[in-house]
Tab-separated table of C-alpha atoms and ligand atoms in Angstrom:
chain	number	residue	atom	x	y	z
A	669	MET	CA	8.072	-90.276	-73.980
A	670	LYS	CA	5.846	-93.323	-73.661
A	671	GLY	CA	4.479	-94.461	-70.321
A	672	THR	CA	6.152	-91.857	-68.160
A	673	TYR	CA	3.749	-88.991	-67.551
A	674	ASP	CA	2.237	-88.933	-64.053
A	675	PHE	CA	-1.111	-87.375	-64.876
A	676	GLY	CA	-3.410	-87.087	-67.892
A	677	LEU	CA	-6.065	-84.495	-68.547
A	678	VAL	CA	-8.788	-84.548	-71.196
A	679	GLY	CA	-10.368	-81.212	-72.140
A	680	LEU	CA	-7.935	-78.355	-72.560
A	681	GLY	CA	-10.409	-75.485	-72.225
A	682	VAL	CA	-9.607	-72.722	-69.736
A	683	MET	CA	-10.172	-74.919	-66.661
A	684	GLY	CA	-8.316	-77.915	-68.113
A	685	ARG	CA	-5.326	-75.909	-69.314
A	686	ASN	CA	-5.004	-74.148	-65.978
A	687	PHE	CA	-5.356	-77.353	-63.997
A	688	ILE	CA	-2.725	-79.251	-65.974
A	689	LEU	CA	-0.262	-76.355	-65.712
A	690	ASN	CA	-0.872	-76.330	-61.967
A	691	VAL	CA	-0.027	-80.077	-61.874
A	692	ALA	CA	3.168	-79.437	-63.845
A	693	ASP	CA	4.133	-76.537	-61.556
A	694	ASN	CA	4.013	-78.977	-58.687
A	695	ASN	CA	6.686	-81.229	-60.146
A	696	PHE	CA	4.457	-83.863	-61.688
A	697	THR	CA	4.719	-84.552	-65.388
A	698	ALA	CA	1.400	-84.158	-67.174
A	699	PHE	CA	-0.025	-84.949	-70.593
A	700	GLY	CA	-3.149	-83.327	-72.046
A	701	HIS	CA	-5.608	-84.309	-74.742
A	702	ASP	CA	-8.114	-82.326	-76.730
A	703	LEU	CA	-9.474	-82.748	-80.245
A	704	ASP	CA	-8.873	-79.058	-80.881
A	705	THR	CA	-5.367	-78.550	-82.357
A	706	GLU	CA	-5.260	-74.916	-81.254
A	707	LYS	CA	-5.830	-75.872	-77.614
A	708	VAL	CA	-3.172	-78.585	-77.786
A	709	ASP	CA	-0.662	-76.193	-79.354
A	710	ALA	CA	-1.500	-73.468	-76.818
A	711	LEU	CA	-0.790	-75.822	-73.916
A	712	ARG	CA	2.491	-77.085	-75.408
A	713	LYS	CA	3.593	-73.489	-75.881
A	714	GLU	CA	2.535	-72.312	-72.430
A	715	GLY	CA	3.970	-75.421	-70.776
A	716	GLY	CA	7.397	-74.457	-72.083
A	717	ASN	CA	9.009	-77.851	-71.701
A	718	THR	CA	7.336	-80.881	-73.308
A	719	GLN	CA	9.062	-83.271	-70.947
A	720	ARG	CA	7.187	-81.559	-68.157
A	721	VAL	CA	3.849	-80.993	-69.887
A	722	ASP	CA	2.868	-82.169	-73.342
A	723	ALA	CA	-0.371	-82.753	-75.238
A	724	SER	CA	-1.827	-84.466	-78.276
A	725	THR	CA	-5.019	-84.494	-80.329
A	726	GLU	CA	-4.634	-88.289	-80.648
A	727	VAL	CA	-6.261	-90.247	-77.848
A	728	LYS	CA	-3.893	-93.210	-78.398
A	729	THR	CA	-0.775	-91.039	-78.085
A	730	PHE	CA	-2.305	-89.526	-74.948
A	731	VAL	CA	-3.079	-92.838	-73.234
A	732	GLU	CA	0.305	-94.363	-74.184
A	733	ALA	CA	2.137	-91.381	-72.720
A	734	LEU	CA	0.842	-92.063	-69.195
A	735	SER	CA	2.414	-94.213	-66.482
A	736	THR	CA	0.257	-96.968	-64.961
A	737	PRO	CA	-2.096	-97.095	-63.238
A	738	ARG	CA	-3.111	-94.211	-65.469
A	739	LYS	CA	-4.637	-91.241	-63.747
A	740	ILE	CA	-6.842	-89.446	-66.248
A	741	MET	CA	-8.895	-86.445	-65.280
A	742	LEU	CA	-11.758	-85.216	-67.451
A	743	LEU	CA	-12.535	-81.515	-67.460
A	744	VAL	CA	-15.224	-81.504	-70.136
A	745	PRO	CA	-18.827	-80.205	-70.025
A	746	ALA	CA	-21.140	-82.335	-67.887
A	747	GLY	CA	-23.589	-84.633	-69.679
A	748	LYS	CA	-23.256	-86.798	-72.782
A	749	ILE	CA	-19.717	-85.615	-73.579
A	750	VAL	CA	-18.408	-87.350	-70.446
A	751	ASP	CA	-19.828	-90.673	-71.716
A	752	ILE	CA	-18.411	-90.100	-75.196
A	753	VAL	CA	-14.936	-89.352	-73.828
A	754	ILE	CA	-15.089	-92.452	-71.599
A	755	GLU	CA	-16.053	-94.660	-74.554
A	756	GLY	CA	-13.123	-93.258	-76.541
A	757	LEU	CA	-10.661	-94.027	-73.755
A	758	LEU	CA	-11.977	-97.466	-72.741
A	759	PRO	CA	-10.426	-99.723	-75.432
A	760	LEU	CA	-7.003	-98.233	-74.667
A	761	LEU	CA	-7.062	-98.565	-70.877
A	762	ASP	CA	-5.782	-101.342	-68.592
A	763	PRO	CA	-7.391	-102.704	-65.408
A	764	ASN	CA	-6.861	-100.457	-62.380
A	765	ASP	CA	-6.510	-97.314	-64.466
A	766	ILE	CA	-8.343	-94.388	-62.921
A	767	ILE	CA	-10.688	-91.892	-64.570
A	768	ILE	CA	-11.567	-88.772	-62.601
A	769	ASP	CA	-14.513	-86.656	-63.689
A	770	GLY	CA	-13.699	-83.120	-62.505
A	771	GLY	CA	-16.805	-81.499	-63.990
A	772	ASN	CA	-20.159	-80.656	-62.443
A	773	SER	CA	-21.755	-83.992	-63.347
A	774	PHE	CA	-25.100	-84.965	-61.865
A	775	PHE	CA	-24.418	-87.386	-59.015
A	776	THR	CA	-26.574	-90.248	-60.331
A	777	ASP	CA	-24.620	-90.104	-63.611
A	778	THR	CA	-21.463	-90.609	-61.559
A	779	ASP	CA	-22.970	-93.643	-59.801
A	780	ARG	CA	-23.971	-95.117	-63.159
A	781	ARG	CA	-20.503	-94.533	-64.672
A	782	GLU	CA	-18.716	-95.897	-61.618
A	783	ALA	CA	-20.724	-99.143	-61.752
A	784	TYR	CA	-20.262	-99.486	-65.529
A	785	LEU	CA	-16.493	-98.937	-65.364
A	786	ALA	CA	-16.052	-101.140	-62.283
A	787	GLU	CA	-17.266	-104.087	-64.405
A	788	LYS	CA	-14.318	-103.408	-66.698
A	789	GLY	CA	-11.820	-103.083	-63.840
A	790	ILE	CA	-11.497	-99.304	-64.216
A	791	HIS	CA	-11.868	-96.980	-61.209
A	792	PHE	CA	-14.060	-93.963	-61.721
A	793	PHE	CA	-14.089	-90.903	-59.475
A	794	GLY	CA	-16.484	-88.014	-59.405
A	795	SER	CA	-14.506	-85.111	-58.073
A	796	GLY	CA	-15.775	-81.591	-57.543
A	797	VAL	CA	-13.314	-78.858	-58.459
A	798	SER	CA	-14.116	-75.334	-57.356
A	799	GLY	CA	-12.444	-71.992	-57.774
A	800	GLY	CA	-12.957	-71.042	-61.400
A	801	ALA	CA	-10.094	-70.575	-63.849
A	802	LYS	CA	-7.792	-68.836	-61.373
A	803	GLY	CA	-8.419	-71.507	-58.756
A	804	ALA	CA	-7.585	-74.271	-61.231
A	805	ARG	CA	-4.264	-72.556	-61.980
A	806	LEU	CA	-3.227	-71.489	-58.485
A	807	GLY	CA	-5.077	-73.878	-56.179
A	808	PRO	CA	-8.690	-75.069	-56.270
A	809	SER	CA	-10.692	-76.754	-53.570
A	810	ILE	CA	-11.058	-80.389	-54.667
A	811	MET	CA	-13.862	-82.712	-53.540
A	812	PRO	CA	-13.160	-86.323	-54.587
A	813	GLY	CA	-15.401	-89.325	-53.959
A	814	GLY	CA	-15.186	-92.931	-55.154
A	815	ASN	CA	-13.047	-95.973	-54.425
A	816	LYS	CA	-10.821	-95.105	-51.455
A	817	GLU	CA	-7.878	-97.324	-52.365
A	818	ALA	CA	-7.737	-96.020	-55.899
A	819	TYR	CA	-7.797	-92.481	-54.513
A	820	LEU	CA	-4.431	-93.087	-52.842
A	821	HIS	CA	-2.826	-93.026	-56.322
A	822	VAL	CA	-4.267	-89.568	-57.004
A	823	LYS	CA	-3.876	-88.159	-53.498
A	824	PRO	CA	-0.283	-86.820	-53.752
A	825	ILE	CA	-1.127	-84.948	-56.958
A	826	PHE	CA	-4.381	-83.490	-55.627
A	827	GLU	CA	-2.782	-82.479	-52.331
A	828	ALA	CA	-0.001	-80.704	-54.187
A	829	VAL	CA	-2.235	-78.745	-56.557
A	830	ALA	CA	-5.061	-77.887	-54.117
A	831	ALA	CA	-5.408	-74.519	-52.398
A	832	LYS	CA	-3.807	-74.376	-48.979
A	833	TYR	CA	-5.445	-73.042	-45.813
A	834	LYS	CA	-2.742	-72.328	-43.236
A	835	GLY	CA	-0.639	-74.978	-44.987
A	836	GLU	CA	-3.394	-77.634	-45.088
A	837	PRO	CA	-4.475	-78.735	-48.580
A	838	CYS	CA	-8.123	-78.073	-49.419
A	839	VAL	CA	-8.801	-81.592	-50.635
A	840	ALA	CA	-9.947	-84.725	-48.856
A	841	TYR	CA	-11.424	-88.051	-49.798
A	842	LEU	CA	-15.112	-87.480	-49.029
A	843	GLY	CA	-16.780	-90.858	-49.398
A	844	PRO	CA	-17.790	-93.675	-51.754
A	845	LYS	CA	-19.657	-93.442	-55.063
A	846	SER	CA	-20.821	-89.972	-56.052
A	847	ALA	CA	-19.998	-88.309	-52.703
A	848	GLY	CA	-17.608	-85.854	-54.399
A	849	ASN	CA	-20.083	-84.715	-57.033
A	850	TYR	CA	-22.863	-84.489	-54.480
A	851	VAL	CA	-20.827	-82.289	-52.143
A	852	LYS	CA	-19.844	-80.062	-55.084
A	853	MET	CA	-23.500	-79.798	-56.137
A	854	VAL	CA	-24.499	-78.562	-52.674
A	855	HIS	CA	-21.457	-76.253	-52.657
A	856	ASN	CA	-22.962	-74.684	-55.765
A	857	GLY	CA	-26.414	-74.468	-54.174
A	858	ILE	CA	-24.855	-72.542	-51.282
A	859	GLU	CA	-22.977	-70.445	-53.859
A	860	TYR	CA	-26.334	-69.500	-55.463
A	861	GLY	CA	-27.767	-68.555	-52.047
A	862	LEU	CA	-24.802	-66.379	-51.032
A	863	MET	CA	-24.760	-64.629	-54.418
A	864	GLN	CA	-28.485	-63.850	-54.188
A	865	LEU	CA	-28.067	-62.431	-50.668
A	866	THR	CA	-25.065	-60.311	-51.665
A	867	SER	CA	-27.046	-58.830	-54.540
A	868	GLU	CA	-30.131	-58.105	-52.375
A	869	ILE	CA	-28.007	-56.230	-49.877
A	870	TYR	CA	-26.484	-54.238	-52.760
A	871	ASP	CA	-30.027	-53.359	-53.903
A	872	LEU	CA	-31.027	-52.273	-50.390
A	873	LEU	CA	-27.949	-50.080	-49.965
A	874	LYS	CA	-28.512	-48.530	-53.371
A	875	LYS	CA	-32.258	-47.942	-53.155
A	876	GLY	CA	-32.580	-47.453	-49.414
A	877	GLY	CA	-29.391	-45.501	-48.730
A	878	ASP	CA	-28.513	-43.930	-52.080
A	879	PHE	CA	-25.066	-45.571	-51.946
A	880	THR	CA	-22.886	-44.754	-54.954
A	881	ASN	CA	-20.683	-47.407	-56.549
A	882	ASP	CA	-17.664	-45.892	-54.827
A	883	GLU	CA	-19.418	-46.104	-51.477
A	884	LEU	CA	-20.512	-49.667	-52.210
A	885	HIS	CA	-16.916	-50.525	-53.048
A	886	LYS	CA	-15.771	-49.103	-49.715
A	887	THR	CA	-18.505	-50.815	-47.743
A	888	TYR	CA	-17.921	-54.276	-49.252
A	889	THR	CA	-14.149	-53.846	-48.880
A	890	GLN	CA	-14.596	-53.002	-45.215
A	891	TRP	CA	-16.893	-56.002	-44.748
A	892	ASN	CA	-14.349	-58.236	-46.394
A	893	ASN	CA	-11.870	-57.191	-43.716
A	894	GLY	CA	-14.260	-58.266	-40.974
A	895	ARG	CA	-16.403	-61.288	-40.110
A	896	LEU	CA	-17.936	-61.295	-43.620
A	897	GLN	CA	-14.530	-62.029	-45.148
A	898	SER	CA	-15.192	-64.209	-48.174
A	899	PHE	CA	-14.340	-64.605	-51.824
A	900	LEU	CA	-17.803	-63.452	-52.924
A	901	VAL	CA	-17.776	-60.283	-50.791
A	902	GLN	CA	-14.238	-59.547	-52.000
A	903	ILE	CA	-15.047	-59.853	-55.712
A	904	THR	CA	-18.240	-57.850	-55.160
A	905	SER	CA	-16.199	-54.963	-53.743
A	906	GLU	CA	-13.948	-55.107	-56.813
A	907	ILE	CA	-16.903	-55.224	-59.223
A	908	PHE	CA	-18.126	-51.795	-58.014
A	909	GLU	CA	-14.773	-50.286	-58.996
A	910	GLN	CA	-14.697	-51.550	-62.573
A	911	ASN	CA	-15.079	-48.772	-65.133
A	912	ASP	CA	-17.079	-49.341	-68.307
A	913	THR	CA	-14.585	-49.370	-71.144
A	914	LEU	CA	-17.371	-49.077	-73.744
A	915	GLY	CA	-19.009	-46.003	-72.205
A	916	ASP	CA	-19.154	-43.757	-69.156
A	917	GLY	CA	-19.520	-44.823	-65.556
A	918	LYS	CA	-19.155	-48.192	-63.890
A	919	LEU	CA	-19.645	-51.450	-65.733
A	920	VAL	CA	-21.986	-52.979	-63.139
A	921	ASP	CA	-24.726	-50.469	-64.063
A	922	LYS	CA	-24.641	-51.524	-67.714
A	923	ILE	CA	-24.990	-55.261	-67.195
A	924	LEU	CA	-28.348	-56.793	-68.150
A	925	ASP	CA	-30.159	-58.014	-65.012
A	926	LYS	CA	-30.871	-61.531	-66.297
A	927	ALA	CA	-28.821	-64.193	-64.474
A	928	LYS	CA	-27.984	-67.401	-66.301
A	929	GLN	CA	-27.479	-70.815	-64.704
A	930	LYS	CA	-26.060	-74.169	-65.660
A	931	GLY	CA	-28.240	-76.231	-63.330
A	932	THR	CA	-26.266	-77.180	-60.221
A	933	GLY	CA	-28.274	-74.830	-57.969
A	934	LYS	CA	-31.515	-76.224	-59.358
A	935	TRP	CA	-30.299	-79.810	-58.799
A	936	THR	CA	-29.504	-78.949	-55.176
A	937	SER	CA	-33.050	-77.675	-54.641
A	938	GLN	CA	-34.637	-80.571	-56.493
A	939	ASN	CA	-32.699	-83.152	-54.528
A	940	ALA	CA	-33.353	-81.375	-51.230
A	941	MET	CA	-37.074	-81.723	-52.020
A	942	ASP	CA	-36.569	-85.429	-52.719
A	943	LEU	CA	-34.806	-85.847	-49.391
A	944	GLY	CA	-37.392	-83.742	-47.553
A	945	ILE	CA	-34.800	-81.258	-46.315
A	946	PRO	CA	-35.775	-77.571	-46.433
A	947	VAL	CA	-33.261	-75.285	-48.182
A	948	PRO	CA	-35.439	-72.216	-48.911
A	949	SER	CA	-32.500	-69.787	-49.173
A	950	ILE	CA	-31.179	-71.908	-52.042
A	951	ASP	CA	-34.625	-72.514	-53.598
A	952	ILE	CA	-35.340	-68.808	-53.804
A	953	ALA	CA	-31.928	-68.069	-55.304
A	954	VAL	CA	-32.820	-70.435	-58.159
A	955	SER	CA	-36.293	-68.874	-58.511
A	956	MET	CA	-34.789	-65.386	-58.605
A	957	ARG	CA	-32.577	-66.351	-61.557
A	958	GLU	CA	-35.772	-67.577	-63.220
A	959	ILE	CA	-37.663	-64.352	-62.387
A	960	SER	CA	-34.688	-62.330	-63.632
A	961	ALA	CA	-34.932	-64.100	-66.996
A	962	LEU	CA	-38.493	-62.787	-67.435
A	963	LYS	CA	-37.185	-59.309	-68.209
A	964	GLU	CA	-39.807	-58.382	-70.822
A	965	GLU	CA	-42.695	-59.490	-68.585
A	966	ARG	CA	-41.152	-57.638	-65.641
A	967	ILE	CA	-40.996	-54.448	-67.666
A	968	ALA	CA	-44.652	-54.818	-68.678
A	969	ALA	CA	-45.768	-55.589	-65.110
A	970	ASP	CA	-43.766	-52.668	-63.711
A	971	LYS	CA	-45.985	-50.339	-65.741
A	972	LEU	CA	-49.193	-51.864	-64.371
A	973	TYR	CA	-48.589	-51.428	-60.662
A	974	SER	CA	-47.432	-48.622	-58.443
A	975	ARG	CA	-44.990	-49.226	-55.640
A	976	PRO	CA	-44.217	-47.188	-52.539
A	977	THR	CA	-41.769	-44.311	-52.785
A	978	VAL	CA	-38.675	-45.413	-50.924
A	979	THR	CA	-38.051	-43.635	-47.637
A	980	LEU	CA	-34.276	-43.321	-47.392
A	981	MET	CA	-32.515	-44.612	-44.304
A	982	PRO	CA	-29.398	-42.878	-42.920
A	983	LYS	CA	-26.370	-44.469	-44.592
A	984	ALA	CA	-24.535	-45.453	-41.400
A	985	GLN	CA	-27.642	-47.077	-39.906
A	986	LEU	CA	-28.421	-48.994	-43.094
A	987	GLU	CA	-24.820	-50.126	-43.518
A	988	LYS	CA	-24.725	-51.535	-39.989
A	989	LEU	CA	-28.032	-53.389	-40.409
A	990	ALA	CA	-26.931	-54.681	-43.808
A	991	GLU	CA	-23.669	-56.099	-42.451
A	992	GLU	CA	-25.483	-57.900	-39.633
A	993	ALA	CA	-28.288	-59.178	-41.865
A	994	LEU	CA	-25.820	-60.455	-44.458
A	995	TYR	CA	-23.814	-62.259	-41.789
A	996	PHE	CA	-27.013	-63.782	-40.369
A	997	SER	CA	-28.297	-64.946	-43.747
A	998	PHE	CA	-24.898	-66.315	-44.832
A	999	ILE	CA	-24.936	-68.518	-41.706
A	1000	ILE	CA	-28.486	-69.661	-42.457
A	1001	THR	CA	-27.556	-70.560	-46.043
A	1002	TYR	CA	-24.526	-72.620	-44.997
A	1003	ALA	CA	-26.707	-74.257	-42.315
A	1004	GLN	CA	-29.278	-75.340	-44.906
A	1005	GLY	CA	-26.704	-76.719	-47.355
A	1006	LEU	CA	-24.883	-78.621	-44.616
A	1007	HIS	CA	-28.168	-79.975	-43.288
A	1008	GLN	CA	-28.878	-81.337	-46.768
A	1009	LEU	CA	-25.414	-82.930	-46.890
A	1010	ALA	CA	-25.890	-84.577	-43.497
A	1011	ASP	CA	-29.159	-86.098	-44.645
A	1012	ALA	CA	-27.868	-87.116	-48.085
A	1013	SER	CA	-24.961	-88.840	-46.346
A	1014	LYS	CA	-27.399	-91.180	-44.602
A	1015	GLU	CA	-29.682	-91.627	-47.594
A	1016	TYR	CA	-26.929	-92.431	-50.109
A	1017	GLY	CA	-24.399	-94.050	-47.745
A	1018	TYR	CA	-21.693	-91.419	-48.311
A	1019	ASP	CA	-20.567	-91.371	-44.668
A	1020	LEU	CA	-19.653	-87.693	-44.995
A	1021	ASN	CA	-17.632	-85.909	-42.344
A	1022	MET	CA	-19.067	-82.404	-42.119
A	1023	ALA	CA	-15.993	-80.926	-40.414
A	1024	VAL	CA	-13.815	-82.217	-43.260
A	1025	ILE	CA	-16.133	-80.682	-45.858
A	1026	ALA	CA	-16.153	-77.290	-44.106
A	1027	LYS	CA	-12.361	-77.564	-43.792
A	1028	ILE	CA	-11.725	-78.076	-47.494
A	1029	TRP	CA	-14.047	-75.169	-48.317
A	1030	ARG	CA	-11.939	-72.719	-46.277
A	1031	ALA	CA	-9.751	-71.852	-49.293
A	1032	GLY	CA	-9.783	-72.259	-53.055
A	1033	CYS	CA	-13.527	-72.559	-53.670
A	1034	ILE	CA	-16.139	-69.968	-54.568
A	1035	ILE	CA	-17.876	-70.146	-51.155
A	1036	ARG	CA	-14.655	-69.818	-49.145
A	1037	ALA	CA	-15.229	-67.527	-46.179
A	1038	GLY	CA	-13.909	-66.759	-42.725
A	1039	LEU	CA	-17.123	-68.289	-41.391
A	1040	LEU	CA	-16.038	-71.736	-42.581
A	1041	ALA	CA	-13.326	-71.872	-39.917
A	1042	ASP	CA	-16.079	-71.415	-37.282
A	1043	ILE	CA	-18.257	-74.001	-39.031
A	1044	THR	CA	-15.352	-76.479	-39.060
A	1045	GLU	CA	-14.928	-75.977	-35.313
A	1046	ALA	CA	-18.649	-76.448	-34.677
A	1047	PHE	CA	-18.602	-79.842	-36.434
A	1048	ASN	CA	-15.301	-80.795	-34.829
A	1049	ALA	CA	-16.944	-80.209	-31.465
A	1050	ASP	CA	-19.998	-82.306	-32.443
A	1051	SER	CA	-19.741	-84.402	-35.594
A	1052	THR	CA	-23.386	-85.498	-35.289
A	1053	LEU	CA	-24.790	-81.969	-35.306
A	1054	PRO	CA	-27.912	-82.189	-37.525
A	1055	ASN	CA	-28.026	-78.436	-38.129
A	1056	LEU	CA	-25.578	-75.596	-37.496
A	1057	LEU	CA	-28.375	-73.690	-35.717
A	1058	LEU	CA	-28.127	-76.264	-32.931
A	1059	SER	CA	-24.425	-75.603	-32.358
A	1060	PRO	CA	-23.762	-73.780	-29.063
A	1061	SER	CA	-20.980	-71.796	-30.789
A	1062	PHE	CA	-23.447	-70.302	-33.286
A	1063	ILE	CA	-26.206	-69.182	-30.917
A	1064	GLU	CA	-24.614	-65.834	-30.076
A	1065	LYS	CA	-23.635	-65.132	-33.711
A	1066	ILE	CA	-27.244	-65.676	-34.793
A	1067	GLN	CA	-28.961	-64.110	-31.803
A	1068	SER	CA	-26.974	-60.887	-32.158
A	1069	THR	CA	-27.729	-60.440	-35.872
A	1070	VAL	CA	-31.271	-61.742	-36.385
A	1071	GLY	CA	-32.700	-58.400	-35.228
A	1072	ALA	CA	-31.034	-56.661	-38.175
A	1073	ALA	CA	-32.517	-59.205	-40.575
A	1074	ARG	CA	-35.980	-58.518	-39.108
A	1075	ALA	CA	-35.502	-54.759	-39.389
A	1076	LEU	CA	-34.331	-54.949	-43.001
A	1077	VAL	CA	-37.002	-57.405	-44.147
A	1078	ALA	CA	-39.671	-55.101	-42.620
A	1079	TYR	CA	-38.043	-52.027	-44.183
A	1080	ALA	CA	-37.784	-53.712	-47.589
A	1081	ALA	CA	-41.418	-54.862	-47.497
A	1082	LYS	CA	-42.622	-51.384	-46.561
A	1083	ASN	CA	-40.618	-49.809	-49.360
A	1084	GLY	CA	-41.307	-52.368	-52.078
A	1085	ILE	CA	-37.740	-53.666	-52.412
A	1086	PRO	CA	-37.588	-57.425	-53.088
A	1087	VAL	CA	-35.385	-59.293	-50.601
A	1088	PRO	CA	-36.597	-62.881	-50.963
A	1089	GLY	CA	-33.275	-64.468	-49.981
A	1090	LEU	CA	-33.100	-62.469	-46.801
A	1091	SER	CA	-36.762	-62.995	-45.903
A	1092	ASN	CA	-36.588	-66.725	-46.707
A	1093	SER	CA	-33.536	-67.025	-44.468
A	1094	LEU	CA	-35.336	-65.215	-41.671
A	1095	THR	CA	-38.527	-67.241	-42.101
A	1096	TYR	CA	-36.536	-70.474	-42.154
A	1097	PHE	CA	-34.892	-69.417	-38.898
A	1098	ASP	CA	-38.217	-68.469	-37.284
A	1099	ALA	CA	-39.839	-71.722	-38.377
A	1100	TYR	CA	-36.899	-73.997	-37.512
A	1101	THR	CA	-36.723	-72.474	-34.029
A	1102	SER	CA	-40.498	-72.700	-33.354
A	1103	SER	CA	-41.539	-75.536	-31.102
A	1104	ARG	CA	-45.130	-75.038	-32.280
A	1105	LEU	CA	-46.126	-74.335	-35.880
A	1106	PRO	CA	-49.661	-73.993	-37.293
A	1107	LEU	CA	-49.320	-77.209	-39.281
A	1108	ASN	CA	-51.796	-78.830	-36.883
A	1109	LEU	CA	-54.409	-76.985	-38.947
A	1110	ILE	CA	-53.071	-78.504	-42.166
A	1111	GLN	CA	-53.396	-81.940	-40.595
A	1112	ALA	CA	-56.991	-81.117	-39.639
A	1113	GLN	CA	-57.747	-79.949	-43.198
A	1114	ARG	CA	-56.185	-83.080	-44.685
A	1115	ASP	CA	-58.243	-85.237	-42.397
A	1116	TYR	CA	-61.384	-83.178	-43.128
A	1117	PHE	CA	-61.302	-83.508	-46.896
A	1118	GLY	CA	-59.410	-86.737	-47.392
A	1119	SER	CA	-59.567	-88.771	-44.165
A	1120	HIS	CA	-55.785	-88.630	-44.116
A	1121	THR	CA	-55.751	-89.015	-40.300
A	1122	TYR	CA	-53.710	-87.122	-37.721
A	1123	GLU	CA	-51.707	-87.663	-34.553
A	1124	ARG	CA	-52.361	-85.884	-31.236
A	1125	LEU	CA	-50.192	-84.003	-28.806
A	1126	ASP	CA	-51.744	-85.571	-25.726
A	1127	ARG	CA	-51.980	-89.263	-26.601
A	1128	GLU	CA	-50.436	-91.929	-28.829
A	1129	GLY	CA	-52.157	-93.282	-31.905
A	1130	ILE	CA	-53.594	-92.391	-35.292
A	1131	PHE	CA	-56.925	-90.543	-35.315
A	1132	HIS	CA	-59.652	-89.650	-37.752
A	1133	THR	CA	-62.626	-87.377	-37.152
A	1134	GLU	CA	-65.923	-87.060	-39.040
A	1135	TRP	CA	-65.621	-83.266	-39.340
A	1136	GLU	CA	-68.940	-82.551	-41.080
A	1137	SER	CA	-71.642	-82.666	-38.490
B	1505	LIG	C1	-17.043	-73.272	-58.888
B	1505	LIG	C2	-18.338	-72.886	-59.568
B	1505	LIG	C3	-18.460	-73.455	-60.938
B	1505	LIG	C4	-19.794	-73.127	-61.601
B	1505	LIG	C5	-20.051	-71.686	-61.831
B	1505	LIG	C6	-21.217	-71.377	-62.764
B	1505	LIG	O1	-17.169	-73.817	-57.805
B	1505	LIG	O2	-15.959	-73.015	-59.408
B	1505	LIG	O3	-19.405	-73.362	-58.814
B	1505	LIG	O4	-18.338	-74.846	-60.832
B	1505	LIG	O5	-19.790	-73.773	-62.812
B	1505	LIG	O6	-20.231	-71.029	-60.644
B	1505	LIG	O7	-22.450	-71.805	-62.275
B	1505	LIG	P1	-23.806	-71.219	-62.898
B	1505	LIG	O8	-23.546	-71.009	-64.376
B	1505	LIG	O9	-24.844	-72.259	-62.671
B	1505	LIG	O10	-24.051	-69.925	-62.201
């Protein structure tokens, strides 16, 4: 049926197929497009009723099937393919049609595409979508940015398909230009940090407490029922239970310890450096994926050096410290990511509302966690909060758990267990909360060798000293 479908989706891979079926489940008619006949046929079959959800390999059939202004979402791999798909659609579109890029595109690409399409009267949105395949099907967290008026056409659909937290949809218009992609990028940076921390704690429990997979499953399950409640802790508990169907024992022990990455964590770190905002818990999570990839070199180096024999810690004591340290370092990681967002908002004119961002992360996305309800409240109480560590409601949470982080970092160092995420989180905390740091010496060194000048504590002005007598 020409010109009647409410929503169009290009890219019928797992995410695309699940997303479009979710749209159709919510009483919107949807039409998909993919060049792959198998994917088109699979969707038509799974959709059941072609008046509700249909698809075509022909871009013209696809565009003509949609009602105007057309709302076309792209769920294709980030990069050149997005531009190619846009070029294919352009000659068939009318002014005021809307293209939504739901992939993990780099934010400056979104700005470029928005400006290019605006010249042709087409609205372009960068919209983060988080929650993996299951989220896309049952309710993702959606992070749209772009032209606000055009968003109103998409809003009812996004609000219907998004995950719900106590009835509230986990989607909100975040800001102009690439705000949506930027927020999703930092979401992923935080995701990298939390994953690194969860895996370090697993290593500590295993090496320092001799925890079996069954015990790890129990511990993470218990944590997921408490203040650490989160998607990542929940799936971690389930991972320890999974048997290896190709051999004996649990699958987790057979998986090669080389972590891959598609780049969003690295972009978060790179851009944080450009902004001058420290996010060391995210930086180290990226570096650890890089170190993990050096498997052959790690094996060779392992043979060259001895390391201390691990002194086991009583299980109950270690478990308690681990829970507190994980809670502490989760808070620090969210604090860093949100600090970056607050700064990027000023730098790029996004006008982000931090409480709204924390709110739409409470369900659907990969970093959803009980903690996000507390974070939402902290920013509701003070929308100008530069850093979560300055929120009165977080002082007690941090103060009561930082001791465990200190104890575990010291224990890990003594026993040769790498915990860079945990120690970076602790060091960030110690540095951020120090009114005096030794960087006065760096200023003196810079002035000594390069006449770079320095400021003083006790008087105004710019000073230089001839250091060599
Ligand atoms: C999400 C995820 C998703 C991301 C994967 C893989 O929010 O659903 O962030 O967008 O693509 O987590 O990322 P890496 O391959 O870089 O680990």
